[in-house]
XYZ file of C-alpha atoms in Angstrom:
478
model
C 25.917 10.936 19.508
C 23.918 7.680 19.532
C 21.653 9.055 22.284
C 20.846 12.138 20.180
C 20.530 10.133 16.984
C 17.654 7.978 18.244
C 15.558 11.087 19.032
C 16.277 12.462 15.568
C 15.253 9.050 14.219
C 11.957 9.370 16.088
C 11.433 12.781 14.464
C 12.214 11.346 11.028
C 9.797 8.439 11.357
C 7.220 10.661 13.033
C 7.280 13.104 10.131
C 6.603 10.234 7.728
C 3.690 8.975 9.808
C 2.342 12.519 10.155
C 2.460 13.369 6.459
C 0.863 10.085 5.348
C -1.863 10.326 8.032
C -2.682 13.902 7.082
C -2.820 12.943 3.418
C -5.194 10.087 4.169
C -7.791 12.494 5.577
C -7.120 15.917 4.081
C -8.455 14.972 0.635
C -11.798 13.710 1.967
C -12.957 17.239 2.673
C -12.086 18.353 -0.879
C -14.211 15.872 -2.849
C -16.989 18.326 -3.690
C -14.416 20.974 -4.653
C -12.693 18.499 -6.990
C -16.033 17.593 -8.603
C -16.482 21.256 -9.530
C -12.843 21.918 -10.444
C -12.656 19.024 -12.926
C -16.333 19.132 -13.938
C -16.628 15.467 -13.035
C -19.009 13.453 -10.851
C -18.661 12.094 -7.331
C -18.421 8.436 -8.403
C -15.232 9.243 -10.334
C -13.762 11.725 -7.840
C -14.157 9.205 -4.992
C -11.315 7.263 -6.618
C -8.963 10.097 -5.667
C -9.380 8.768 -2.119
C -10.051 5.127 -2.908
C -7.117 4.762 -5.323
C -4.717 6.049 -2.650
C -6.093 3.838 0.137
C -6.291 0.659 -1.955
C -2.766 1.128 -3.284
C -1.473 1.779 0.227
C -3.127 -1.326 1.683
C -2.162 -3.628 -1.194
C 1.538 -2.694 -1.217
C 2.354 -2.382 2.509
C 3.564 -5.953 2.936
C 5.444 -5.793 -0.347
C 7.336 -2.695 0.794
C 8.030 -4.269 4.163
C 9.601 -7.255 2.430
C 11.661 -5.001 0.168
C 12.878 -3.179 3.276
C 13.988 -6.466 4.848
C 15.786 -7.446 1.646
C 17.446 -4.231 0.491
C 17.532 -2.005 3.565
C 14.807 -0.229 5.492
C 16.512 3.161 5.355
C 16.836 2.921 1.574
C 13.159 2.030 1.096
C 12.108 4.754 3.532
C 14.069 7.417 1.639
C 12.738 6.253 -1.720
C 9.229 6.334 -0.288
C 9.621 9.879 1.003
C 11.002 11.020 -2.341
C 8.231 9.345 -4.338
C 5.488 10.615 -2.034
C 6.751 14.188 -2.189
C 7.219 14.151 -5.965
C 3.760 12.603 -6.461
C 2.291 15.379 -4.297
C 3.732 17.948 -6.706
C 2.267 16.001 -9.644
C -1.145 15.907 -7.932
C -1.131 19.687 -7.503
C -0.460 20.141 -11.238
C -2.766 17.379 -12.521
C -4.425 18.413 -15.807
C -7.404 16.039 -15.446
C -9.231 13.988 -12.847
C -7.817 10.731 -14.264
C -4.287 12.109 -14.054
C -4.965 13.087 -10.438
C -6.162 9.560 -9.648
C -3.011 8.123 -11.261
C -0.759 10.449 -9.269
C -2.608 9.492 -6.088
C -1.730 5.861 -6.826
C 1.936 6.930 -6.942
C 1.407 8.718 -3.632
C -0.025 5.515 -2.186
C 3.072 3.557 -3.212
C 5.319 6.138 -1.555
C 3.175 6.187 1.584
C 3.328 2.374 1.748
C 7.135 2.517 1.724
C 7.114 5.054 4.554
C 4.503 3.332 6.709
C 5.770 -0.217 6.167
C 9.329 0.303 7.394
C 8.917 3.319 9.714
C 8.102 1.391 12.927
C 10.788 -1.180 12.065
C 13.361 1.626 11.866
C 12.378 2.721 15.374
C 12.756 -0.809 16.720
C 16.347 -0.841 15.472
C 17.068 2.752 16.598
C 15.846 2.334 20.207
C 16.885 -0.277 22.762
C 14.210 -2.819 23.825
C 13.780 -0.989 27.139
C 12.532 2.115 25.274
C 10.669 0.459 22.377
C 7.224 0.989 23.892
C 7.920 4.665 24.498
C 9.054 5.199 20.901
C 6.049 3.391 19.410
C 3.782 5.309 21.781
C 5.162 8.565 20.429
C 4.279 7.357 16.918
C 0.713 6.942 18.150
C 0.749 10.627 19.026
C 1.882 11.490 15.489
C -1.013 9.427 14.091
C -3.509 11.237 16.320
C -2.002 14.586 15.355
C -2.418 13.737 11.675
C -6.063 12.823 12.247
C -6.577 16.158 14.003
C -4.691 18.326 11.531
C -5.939 16.807 8.249
C -9.570 17.967 8.071
C -8.920 21.338 9.742
C -5.933 22.158 7.547
C -7.790 20.977 4.458
C -10.718 23.257 5.205
C -8.463 26.302 5.638
C -6.462 25.623 2.476
C -9.572 25.023 0.374
C -11.171 28.223 1.582
C -8.242 30.596 1.244
C -5.854 29.026 -1.302
C -7.368 26.312 -3.507
C -7.444 22.544 -3.892
C -3.867 22.450 -5.184
C -2.628 23.548 -1.764
C -3.782 20.339 -0.054
C -1.063 18.549 -2.031
C 1.580 21.286 -2.061
C 1.563 21.345 1.750
C 3.289 17.937 1.609
C 6.394 19.349 -0.077
C 8.055 21.073 2.912
C 7.146 18.225 5.274
C 8.514 15.691 2.796
C 11.759 17.619 2.359
C 12.170 17.926 6.138
C 11.508 14.217 6.674
C 14.020 13.272 3.979
C 16.697 15.452 5.605
C 15.945 14.066 9.067
C 16.254 10.512 7.761
C 19.637 11.193 6.163
C 20.822 12.832 9.388
C 19.559 10.345 11.952
C 18.988 6.859 10.540
C 22.106 4.721 10.395
C 23.051 3.389 6.933
C 21.729 -0.056 6.053
C 23.840 -3.129 6.469
C 24.929 -4.790 3.194
C 22.138 -6.892 1.725
C 22.424 -10.629 2.160
C 23.517 -12.258 -1.107
C 21.270 -14.639 -2.971
C 17.940 -13.080 -1.998
C 15.109 -13.104 -4.517
C 11.892 -11.144 -4.407
C 8.769 -13.298 -4.490
C 6.995 -11.664 -7.424
C 4.253 -14.300 -7.674
C 3.438 -14.067 -3.963
C 3.380 -10.272 -4.112
C 0.982 -10.355 -7.062
C -1.369 -12.848 -5.418
C -1.418 -10.895 -2.159
C -2.074 -7.570 -3.898
C -4.897 -9.143 -5.913
C -6.520 -10.713 -2.840
C -6.324 -7.522 -0.766
C -7.535 -5.324 -3.630
C -10.600 -7.492 -4.269
C -11.391 -7.818 -0.559
C -11.109 -4.109 0.227
C -12.920 -2.996 -2.927
C -15.740 -5.421 -2.170
C -16.020 -4.169 1.419
C -15.933 -0.547 0.260
C -18.451 -0.804 -2.575
C -20.694 -3.471 -1.015
C -22.929 -0.965 0.815
C -23.377 1.030 -2.426
C -23.777 -1.804 -4.951
C -25.606 -4.154 -2.580
C -24.130 -7.226 -0.918
C -25.983 -9.559 -3.288
C -24.682 -7.738 -6.376
C -22.765 -10.024 -8.727
C -19.789 -7.654 -8.747
C -19.452 -7.789 -4.965
C -19.810 -11.573 -4.867
C -17.229 -11.852 -7.641
C -14.780 -9.623 -5.767
C -15.107 -11.676 -2.571
C -14.711 -14.912 -4.527
C -11.585 -13.562 -6.221
C -10.237 -12.426 -2.826
C -10.805 -15.901 -1.366
C -9.202 -17.696 -4.308
C -6.284 -15.256 -4.389
C -5.769 -15.621 -0.630
C -5.731 -19.433 -0.770
C -3.348 -19.445 -3.720
C -1.111 -16.972 -1.887
C -0.910 -19.192 1.212
C -0.183 -22.307 -0.850
C 2.506 -20.528 -2.850
C 4.136 -18.948 0.205
C 4.302 -22.299 1.970
C 6.037 -23.976 -0.967
C 8.345 -21.310 -2.382
C 11.899 -21.321 -0.949
C 12.063 -17.521 -0.505
C 8.530 -16.364 0.300
C 7.484 -12.750 0.586
C 5.738 -13.617 3.861
C 7.341 -16.484 5.751
C 4.274 -18.152 7.273
C 6.408 -19.670 10.033
C 6.443 -16.239 11.662
C 2.905 -16.965 12.881
C 4.190 -19.856 14.989
C 5.276 -17.192 17.486
C 2.045 -17.027 19.455
C 2.783 -13.672 21.106
C 3.184 -12.224 17.603
C 0.149 -13.749 15.903
C -2.293 -13.488 18.818
C -1.582 -9.814 19.486
C -1.878 -9.147 15.762
C -5.305 -10.812 15.862
C -6.308 -8.704 18.873
C -5.433 -5.574 16.907
C -7.575 -6.712 13.956
C -10.630 -7.384 16.135
C -10.267 -4.081 17.971
C -10.033 -2.053 14.763
C -13.187 -3.765 13.537
C -14.969 -2.389 16.598
C -13.387 1.059 16.521
C -14.612 1.583 12.958
C -18.191 1.583 14.244
C -17.387 4.762 16.138
C -15.492 6.215 13.158
C -18.549 5.881 10.889
C -21.559 6.270 13.161
C -20.677 8.828 15.852
C -20.283 11.723 13.360
C -23.658 10.728 11.882
C -25.193 10.714 15.377
C -23.988 14.259 16.038
C -25.285 15.544 12.708
C -28.561 13.606 12.364
C -29.682 13.114 15.961
C -28.251 16.210 17.679
C -28.568 18.289 14.474
C -25.063 19.724 14.959
C -23.409 21.577 12.088
C -20.073 20.400 10.677
C -18.016 22.758 12.822
C -19.584 21.669 16.104
C -19.425 18.012 15.047
C -15.716 18.383 14.308
C -15.156 19.989 17.694
C -16.795 17.050 19.474
C -14.847 14.477 17.475
C -11.514 16.093 18.379
C -11.838 14.643 21.892
C -10.814 11.130 20.878
C -7.561 11.870 18.997
C -6.523 14.387 21.678
C -6.935 11.748 24.409
C -5.188 9.178 22.205
C -2.233 11.475 21.500
C -1.772 12.163 25.225
C -2.163 8.561 26.368
C -0.056 6.776 23.718
C 3.391 7.952 24.914
C 2.379 7.439 28.559
C 1.263 3.902 27.774
C 4.481 3.263 25.863
C 6.613 4.353 28.816
C 4.556 2.238 31.219
C 4.886 -0.844 28.996
C 8.681 -0.457 29.102
C 8.511 -0.536 32.902
C 5.730 -2.967 33.839
C 5.333 -5.014 30.649
C 2.602 -4.960 28.016
C 0.203 -7.627 29.278
C -1.696 -5.683 31.930
C -1.862 -2.480 29.879
C -3.364 -4.160 26.803
C -6.100 -5.859 28.845
C -6.943 -2.696 30.799
C -6.991 -0.715 27.553
C -9.449 -3.145 25.952
C -11.718 -3.127 29.011
C -11.785 0.693 29.031
C -12.473 0.697 25.280
C -15.410 -1.685 25.721
C -16.843 0.421 28.569
C -16.515 3.594 26.471
C -18.261 2.035 23.455
C -21.006 0.689 25.692
C -21.418 4.145 27.215
C -21.727 5.702 23.761
C -24.349 3.115 22.814
C -26.682 4.416 25.531
C -26.897 7.849 23.862
C -30.355 9.127 22.934
C -31.636 12.409 21.448
C -31.866 13.823 25.002
C -28.459 12.626 26.220
C -26.341 15.646 27.237
C -23.547 16.138 24.645
C -20.894 16.432 27.406
C -21.709 12.836 28.356
C -20.842 11.621 24.855
C -17.758 13.826 24.923
C -16.633 12.115 28.127
C -17.032 8.652 26.623
C -15.074 9.731 23.525
C -12.227 10.847 25.797
C -12.444 7.507 27.627
C -12.331 5.704 24.271
C -9.154 7.562 23.312
C -7.580 6.612 26.645
C -8.486 2.943 26.191
C -7.125 2.740 22.639
C -3.966 4.603 23.672
C -3.383 2.182 26.545
C -3.771 -0.820 24.246
C -2.051 0.175 21.034
C 1.489 1.075 22.100
C 2.234 -2.050 24.194
C 0.418 -4.274 21.689
C 2.482 -2.987 18.762
C 5.622 -3.284 20.856
C 4.780 -6.935 21.565
C 4.157 -7.693 17.880
C 7.365 -6.058 16.646
C 9.389 -7.339 19.579
C 8.456 -10.939 18.706
C 9.174 -10.676 14.995
C 12.479 -12.111 13.708
C 15.026 -9.329 13.073
C 15.185 -10.265 9.394
C 11.379 -9.842 9.090
C 10.825 -6.566 10.949
C 9.729 -4.788 7.783
C 7.138 -7.461 7.026
C 5.900 -7.388 10.640
C 5.566 -3.610 10.521
C 3.689 -3.904 7.230
C 1.385 -6.537 8.734
C 0.404 -4.159 11.529
C -0.590 -1.526 8.975
C -2.480 -4.065 6.811
C -4.391 -5.353 9.837
C -5.356 -1.789 10.741
C -6.562 -1.028 7.205
C -8.498 -4.286 6.745
C -10.044 -3.916 10.205
C -11.163 -0.357 9.553
C -12.557 -1.135 6.090
C -14.369 -4.272 7.205
C -15.606 -2.584 10.369
C -17.112 0.337 8.463
C -18.953 -2.065 6.132
C -20.211 -4.135 9.086
C -21.233 -1.049 11.060
C -23.202 0.380 8.149
C -25.022 -2.911 7.585
C -25.973 -3.337 11.261
C -27.018 0.311 11.614
C -29.184 0.220 8.485
C -30.850 -3.105 9.300
C -31.743 -1.953 12.818
C -33.176 1.346 11.526
C -35.323 -0.559 9.005
C -36.517 -2.878 11.797
C -37.416 -0.006 14.124
C -39.083 1.906 11.299
C -41.167 -1.087 10.261
C -39.641 -1.149 6.777
C -37.047 0.452 4.508
C -36.760 4.241 4.369
C -35.071 6.251 1.610
C -32.806 8.018 2.292
C -31.961 6.277 5.521
C -30.837 9.582 7.042
C -34.469 10.789 6.835
C -35.475 8.446 9.673
C -36.662 10.183 12.873
C -33.892 10.908 15.416
C -35.160 8.338 18.002
C -34.958 5.590 15.353
C -31.496 6.726 14.221
C -30.392 6.648 17.861
C -31.846 3.141 18.216
C -29.758 1.927 15.299
C -26.689 3.591 16.820
C -27.382 1.858 20.145
C -27.363 -1.656 18.688
C -24.359 -1.037 16.439
C -22.225 0.382 19.251
C -23.135 -2.546 21.487
C -21.722 -4.834 18.794
C -18.590 -2.641 18.743
C -18.247 -3.027 22.527
C -18.613 -6.794 22.134
C -15.785 -6.824 19.581
C -13.554 -4.982 22.065
C -14.377 -7.634 24.678
C -13.630 -10.434 22.176
C -10.234 -8.830 21.490
C -9.349 -9.496 25.146
C -9.193 -13.249 24.445
C -6.279 -13.242 21.932
C -4.589 -10.424 23.832
C -4.707 -12.396 27.093
C -3.513 -15.567 25.356
C -0.709 -13.617 23.662
C 0.367 -12.236 27.030
C 0.505 -15.719 28.499
C 2.516 -16.958 25.529
C 4.972 -14.114 26.052
C 5.172 -14.996 29.750
C 5.988 -18.630 28.954
C 8.543 -17.475 26.392
C 10.353 -15.329 28.970
C 10.178 -18.096 31.572
C 11.722 -20.593 29.151
C 14.530 -18.138 28.451
C 15.138 -17.616 32.173
C 14.265 -13.907 31.968
C 12.207 -12.007 34.579
C 8.637 -11.345 33.515
C 7.085 -7.919 33.970
C 3.305 -8.143 34.256
């Protein structure tokens, strides 16, 4: 029974990851449709996406802490219920502002699901199979990235914008049933626990200001007073959060968790890598459309290569990490990632498209090799009573890395295009293809450098883990 239950648990957590990943991308393709449906403008409709993502990022750690306090299964079920109900509300929204509000509710539900999902797997699978289980989750993420835009396009064309939210209802119901069936009931909550409301508020404020500043900076201008104010508020909120967490007796985030070097260093490696990967996320689709002059359909076909390779490699990497240990796989994955990004940087208007396709496949392989063993190391070195917080930290690091990376990539790309052009050009996409390719070259070289830099904390984290095993008298798999 226990052997079957863990596979059902993987299906339950996988369905949650799948539905929240799909929902993060499926709405992007519908923005123009929503502008017309609600007779609004793009600046307002963008908050349908931004409200969801900001809410998700700002509440992940909070939900992880609630899972540690009151039970991960309970928070996961509440999250599934809220997400599914909010999806129904989105489909029946009478106005664009109501839709934005319902998307905020969706973001809260998605945060509950994403924050405690990996932690549930860590408790459902033995340590010898943890990498395999987390690798399978990587496949669900890649599947969501693949399915979202394609499914959204079909539903918008043949059904209507409401369908992009209604499609969540059967998946949500299935995930809720799978969770009830497979996840063991929570242990009784420890008495005397108190939720750190002040810490949660300070953290949410700091993350909101940081992410909003990074998102709107390219549009408002980095010297705009609003952007500077947001970054200042993020800095002040972050400092106040750290001071409060260090002094309060029951913090939301126990800062002593970062004393575990294998935990904190591998978390840092993940942050640096996601900064670099965001360059590809933003700029490679633009390269296909502006330099190669591909239409949306052909561009989408080319971009599928990365998530397909990632979905195939993640479970393989997870199984290998269970057998040979995570250290070698994470380093090899980062080296392959850096080589792939460097290969993409050499693309010009006359580069054969299959060459770029090959490097995108290689990039998916590199990320797949790194991510599963790295996440397994982070969660495996978190205290059992803080697994929810650790799982939430992984998701926050991914979100902050992607948001910051996109802002950095856009700034580097634009500045290089202006330099090659001999001055500003408006719109920037009107620059000649060789100049656009030149900007892509420099930006992707920076991305490759970030992947190389990520090797340093990953290597140090591996050594810390090795010393930890040696001190405990356990054999070390390299």
